[in-house]
Short mmCIF file of C-alpha atoms in Angstrom, two decimals:
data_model
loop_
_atom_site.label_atom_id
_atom_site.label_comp_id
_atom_site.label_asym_id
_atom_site.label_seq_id
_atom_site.Cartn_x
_atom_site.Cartn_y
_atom_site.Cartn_z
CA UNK W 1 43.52 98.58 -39.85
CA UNK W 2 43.03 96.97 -43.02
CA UNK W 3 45.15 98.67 -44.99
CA UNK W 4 48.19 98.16 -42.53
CA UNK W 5 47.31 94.46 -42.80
CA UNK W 6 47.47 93.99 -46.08
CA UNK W 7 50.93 95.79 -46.56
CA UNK W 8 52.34 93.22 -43.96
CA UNK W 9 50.78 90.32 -45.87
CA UNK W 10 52.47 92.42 -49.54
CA UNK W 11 55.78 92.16 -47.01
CA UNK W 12 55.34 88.56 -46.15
CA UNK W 13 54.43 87.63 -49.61
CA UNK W 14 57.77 89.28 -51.19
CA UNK W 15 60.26 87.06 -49.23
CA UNK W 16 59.71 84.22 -51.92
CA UNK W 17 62.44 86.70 -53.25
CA UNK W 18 66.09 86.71 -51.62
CA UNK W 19 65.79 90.19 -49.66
CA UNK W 20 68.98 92.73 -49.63
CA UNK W 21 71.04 91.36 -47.12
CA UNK W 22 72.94 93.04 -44.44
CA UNK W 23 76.09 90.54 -43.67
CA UNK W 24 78.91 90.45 -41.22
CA UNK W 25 82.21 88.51 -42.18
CA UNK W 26 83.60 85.14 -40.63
CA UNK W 27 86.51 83.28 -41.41
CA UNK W 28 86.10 81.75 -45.31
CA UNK W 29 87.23 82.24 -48.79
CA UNK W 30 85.22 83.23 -51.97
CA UNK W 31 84.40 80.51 -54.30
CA UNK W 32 82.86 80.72 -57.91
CA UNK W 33 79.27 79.94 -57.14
CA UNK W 34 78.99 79.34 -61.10
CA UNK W 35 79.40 83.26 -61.33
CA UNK W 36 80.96 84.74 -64.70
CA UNK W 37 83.49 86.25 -61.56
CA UNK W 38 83.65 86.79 -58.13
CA UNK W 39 85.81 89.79 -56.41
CA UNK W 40 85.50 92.15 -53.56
CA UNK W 41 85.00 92.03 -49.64
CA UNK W 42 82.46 91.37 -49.05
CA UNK W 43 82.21 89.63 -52.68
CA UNK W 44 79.54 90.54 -55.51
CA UNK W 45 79.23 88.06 -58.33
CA UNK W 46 78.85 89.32 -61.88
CA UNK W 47 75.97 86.73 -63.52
CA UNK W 48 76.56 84.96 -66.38
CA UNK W 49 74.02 85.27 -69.15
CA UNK W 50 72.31 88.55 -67.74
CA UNK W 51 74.25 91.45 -69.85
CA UNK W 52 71.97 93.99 -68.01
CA UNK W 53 75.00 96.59 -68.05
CA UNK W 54 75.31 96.07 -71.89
CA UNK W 55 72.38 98.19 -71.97
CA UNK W 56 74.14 101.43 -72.54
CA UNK W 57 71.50 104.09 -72.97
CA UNK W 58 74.22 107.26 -72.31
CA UNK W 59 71.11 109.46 -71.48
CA UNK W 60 69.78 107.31 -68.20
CA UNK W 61 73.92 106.73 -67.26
CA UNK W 62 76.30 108.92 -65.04
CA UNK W 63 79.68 109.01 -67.83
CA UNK W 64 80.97 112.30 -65.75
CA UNK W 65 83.76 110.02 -64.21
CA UNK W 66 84.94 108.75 -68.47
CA UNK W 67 87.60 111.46 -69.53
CA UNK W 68 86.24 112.76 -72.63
CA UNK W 69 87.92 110.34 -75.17
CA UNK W 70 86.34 107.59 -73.45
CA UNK W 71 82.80 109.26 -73.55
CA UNK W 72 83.50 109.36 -77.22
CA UNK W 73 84.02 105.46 -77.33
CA UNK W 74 81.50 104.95 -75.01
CA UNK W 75 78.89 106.80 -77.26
CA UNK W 76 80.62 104.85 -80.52
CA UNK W 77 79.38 101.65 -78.58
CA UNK W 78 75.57 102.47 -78.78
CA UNK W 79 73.44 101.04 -80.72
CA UNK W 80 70.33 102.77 -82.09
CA UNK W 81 68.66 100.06 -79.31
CA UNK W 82 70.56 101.80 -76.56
CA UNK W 83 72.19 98.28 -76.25
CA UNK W 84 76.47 97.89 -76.75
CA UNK W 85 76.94 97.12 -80.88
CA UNK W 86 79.51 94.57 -79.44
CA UNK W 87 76.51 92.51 -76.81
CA UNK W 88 74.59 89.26 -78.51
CA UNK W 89 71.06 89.73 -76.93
CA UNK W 90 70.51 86.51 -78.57
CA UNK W 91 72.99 84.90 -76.91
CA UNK W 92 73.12 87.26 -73.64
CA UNK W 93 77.22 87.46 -74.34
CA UNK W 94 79.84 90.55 -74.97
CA UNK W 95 81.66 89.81 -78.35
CA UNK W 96 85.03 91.64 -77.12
CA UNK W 97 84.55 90.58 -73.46
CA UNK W 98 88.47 90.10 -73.57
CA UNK W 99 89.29 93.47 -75.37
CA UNK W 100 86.40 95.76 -73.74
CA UNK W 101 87.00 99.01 -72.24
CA UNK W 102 88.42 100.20 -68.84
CA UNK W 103 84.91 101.52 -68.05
CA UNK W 104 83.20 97.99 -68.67
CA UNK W 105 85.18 96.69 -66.47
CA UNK W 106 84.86 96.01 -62.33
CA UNK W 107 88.41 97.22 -61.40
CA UNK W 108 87.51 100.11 -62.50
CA UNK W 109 84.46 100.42 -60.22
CA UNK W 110 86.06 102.32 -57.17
CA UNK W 111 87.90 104.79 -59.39
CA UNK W 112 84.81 105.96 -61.62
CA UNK W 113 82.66 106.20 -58.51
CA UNK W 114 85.53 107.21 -56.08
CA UNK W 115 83.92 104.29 -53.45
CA UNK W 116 85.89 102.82 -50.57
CA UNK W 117 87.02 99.21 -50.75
CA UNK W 118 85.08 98.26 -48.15
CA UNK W 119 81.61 99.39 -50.11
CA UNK W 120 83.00 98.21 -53.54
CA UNK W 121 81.60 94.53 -52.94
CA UNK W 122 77.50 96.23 -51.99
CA UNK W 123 77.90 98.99 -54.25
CA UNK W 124 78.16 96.43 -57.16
CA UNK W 125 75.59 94.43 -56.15
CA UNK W 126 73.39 97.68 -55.92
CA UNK W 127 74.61 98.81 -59.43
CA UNK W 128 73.62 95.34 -61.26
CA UNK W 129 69.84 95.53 -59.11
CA UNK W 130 69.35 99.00 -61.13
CA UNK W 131 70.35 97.59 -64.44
CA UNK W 132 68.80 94.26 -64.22
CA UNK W 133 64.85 96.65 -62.75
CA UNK W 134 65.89 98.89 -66.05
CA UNK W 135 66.14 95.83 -68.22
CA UNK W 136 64.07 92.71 -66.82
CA UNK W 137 61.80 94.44 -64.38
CA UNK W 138 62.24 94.85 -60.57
CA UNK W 139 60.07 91.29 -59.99
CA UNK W 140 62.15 89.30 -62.72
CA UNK W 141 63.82 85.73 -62.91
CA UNK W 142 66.93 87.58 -63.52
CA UNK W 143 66.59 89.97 -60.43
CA UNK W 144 65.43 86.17 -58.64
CA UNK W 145 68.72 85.08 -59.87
CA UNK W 146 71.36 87.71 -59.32
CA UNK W 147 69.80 88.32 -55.56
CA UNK W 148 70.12 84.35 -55.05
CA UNK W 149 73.94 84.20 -56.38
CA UNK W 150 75.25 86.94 -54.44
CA UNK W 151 73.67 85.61 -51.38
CA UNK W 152 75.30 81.89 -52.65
CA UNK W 153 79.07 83.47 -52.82
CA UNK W 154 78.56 85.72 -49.55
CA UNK W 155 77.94 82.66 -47.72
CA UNK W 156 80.52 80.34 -49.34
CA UNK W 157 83.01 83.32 -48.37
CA UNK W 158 81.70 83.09 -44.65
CA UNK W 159 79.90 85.82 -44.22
CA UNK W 160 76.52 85.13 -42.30
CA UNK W 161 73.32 87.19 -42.55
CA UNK W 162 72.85 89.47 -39.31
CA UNK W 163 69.01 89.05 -37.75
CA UNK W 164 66.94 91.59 -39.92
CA UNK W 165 65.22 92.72 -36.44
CA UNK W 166 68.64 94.00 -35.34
CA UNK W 167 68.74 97.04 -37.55
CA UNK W 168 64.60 96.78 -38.35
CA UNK W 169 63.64 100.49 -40.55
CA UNK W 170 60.64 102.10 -38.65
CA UNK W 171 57.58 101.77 -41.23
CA UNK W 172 55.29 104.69 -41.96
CA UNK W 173 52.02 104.73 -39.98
CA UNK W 174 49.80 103.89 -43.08
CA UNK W 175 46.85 105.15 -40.75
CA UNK W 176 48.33 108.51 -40.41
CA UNK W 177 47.61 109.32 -44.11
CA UNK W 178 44.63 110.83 -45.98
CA UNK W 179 42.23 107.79 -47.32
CA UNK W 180 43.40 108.36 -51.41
CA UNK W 181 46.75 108.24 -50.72
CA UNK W 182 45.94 104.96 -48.54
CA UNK W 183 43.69 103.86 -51.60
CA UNK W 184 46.20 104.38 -54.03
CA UNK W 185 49.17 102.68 -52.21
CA UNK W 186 47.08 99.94 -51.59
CA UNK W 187 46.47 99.79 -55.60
CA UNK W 188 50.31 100.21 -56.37
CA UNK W 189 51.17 97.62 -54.39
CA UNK W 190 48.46 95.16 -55.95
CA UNK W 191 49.32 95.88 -59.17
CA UNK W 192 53.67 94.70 -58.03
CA UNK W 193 51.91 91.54 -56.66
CA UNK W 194 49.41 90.80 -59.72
CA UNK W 195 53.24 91.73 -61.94
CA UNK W 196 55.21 89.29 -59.70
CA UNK W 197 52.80 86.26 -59.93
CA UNK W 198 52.55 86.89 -63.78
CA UNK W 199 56.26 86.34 -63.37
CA UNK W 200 56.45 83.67 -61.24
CA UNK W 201 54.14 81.65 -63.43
CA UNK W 202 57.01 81.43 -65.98
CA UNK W 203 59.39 79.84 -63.20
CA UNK W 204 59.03 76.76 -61.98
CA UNK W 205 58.81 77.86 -58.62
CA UNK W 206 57.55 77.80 -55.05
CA UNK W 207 53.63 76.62 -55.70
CA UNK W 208 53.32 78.04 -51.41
CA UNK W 209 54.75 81.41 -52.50
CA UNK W 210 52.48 81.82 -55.51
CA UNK W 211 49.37 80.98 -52.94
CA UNK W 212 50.73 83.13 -50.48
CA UNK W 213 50.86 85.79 -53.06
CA UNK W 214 47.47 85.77 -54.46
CA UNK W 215 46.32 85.60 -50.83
CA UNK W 216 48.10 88.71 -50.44
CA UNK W 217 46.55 90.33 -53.33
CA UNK W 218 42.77 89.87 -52.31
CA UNK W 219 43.83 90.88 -48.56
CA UNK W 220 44.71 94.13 -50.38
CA UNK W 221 41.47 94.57 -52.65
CA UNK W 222 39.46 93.73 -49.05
CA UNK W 223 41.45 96.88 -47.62
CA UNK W 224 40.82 99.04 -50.54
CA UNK W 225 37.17 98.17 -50.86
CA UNK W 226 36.74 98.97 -47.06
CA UNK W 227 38.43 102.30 -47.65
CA UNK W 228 36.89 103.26 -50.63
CA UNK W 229 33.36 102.22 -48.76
CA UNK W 230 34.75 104.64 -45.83
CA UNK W 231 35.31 107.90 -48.35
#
């Protein structure tokens, strides 16, 4: 059991990041939070001083909803970087934020993607977490950020965080699977933890998470040793 051990210590060890929250809604109104803007039911929060979008790269981006004439500007915008000619990576800002485009603009989310109002709000959020993995990494200060804002302007709307055990996904039976897969699982998932302390060191941060982490990452070089020992 080993290896199913140290993937619930890799769990435990991950929550010193603000988790994907499912919400349900209570009387309350949205409030800034310090956001660049807030918008949407339930809201999403657009971070100031990330500019993850800005990264325009049209060959990793779905442009099929731009009509052709805005495909053309959109590909005029590109810099040889991939990033927008108009963004200031220097100073993470858009230098025609007033003027941009429909397309680089949130209104225009639930047309382009043809969404529901109801999913606009999660479907943003879910948008920014693949930019900001593209651009910062998946275990960032910016993905720290972004995940801690839009739980700050769900809550200051009233919406409250529904028990996680109330809609818990079954987990795979790591025991059920051959011992390299195991192995190699076990490594993948050491290497995220070795990638998220290296990141945390540059915070200031939880000194108990970083502990916990490390922790976490010799549980998991215990499990592969014992497998590795087994084959």
């Amino acid at each position: 059991h080993h290896s199913s051990l140290a993937f619930s210590k890799l769990r435990h060890a991950r929550s010193f990041r603000s988790a994907r929250l499912r919400m349900q809604h209570s009387d309350g109104e949205v409030s800034d939070s310090g956001s660049l803007r807030t918008c949407f039911n339930p809201p999403w929060a657009c971070m100031a001083k990330c500019g993850a979008c800005c990264y325009l790269a049209p060959q990793e981006r779905d442009l099929s909803g731009l009509t052709e004439e805005e495909q053309d500007l959109y590909m005029s915008m590109v810099g040889s970087d991939g990033w927008c000619i108009n963004f200031d990576k220097d100073q993470k800002l858009c230098g025609i934020y007033d003027d941009r485009p429909s397309f680089c603009r949130i209104e225009r989310f639930s047309t382009l993607y043809g969404l529901e109002e109801d999913d606009l709000g999660d479907s943003a959020a879910d948008s920014c977490r693949e930019h900001i993995a593209q651009v910062y990494g998946e275990v960032s200060t910016e993905m720290e950020q972004f995940d801690l804002l839009q739980d700050k302007v769900r809550e200051d709307a009233g919406w409250v965080l529904i028990a996680e055990d109330e809609e818990q996904e079954e987990e795979e039976d790591l025991s059920l699977l051959p011992v390299g897969e195991r192995i190699q699982r076990l490594e993948t998932a050491k290497r995220s933890l070795e990638e998220a302390v290296e990141s945390r060191a540059a915070l200031s941060g939880d000194v108990a998470a970083k502990e916990e982490m490390l922790e976490a990452i010799e549980t998991l070089q215990h499990a592969i040793q014992a497998l590795k020992a087994q084959g």
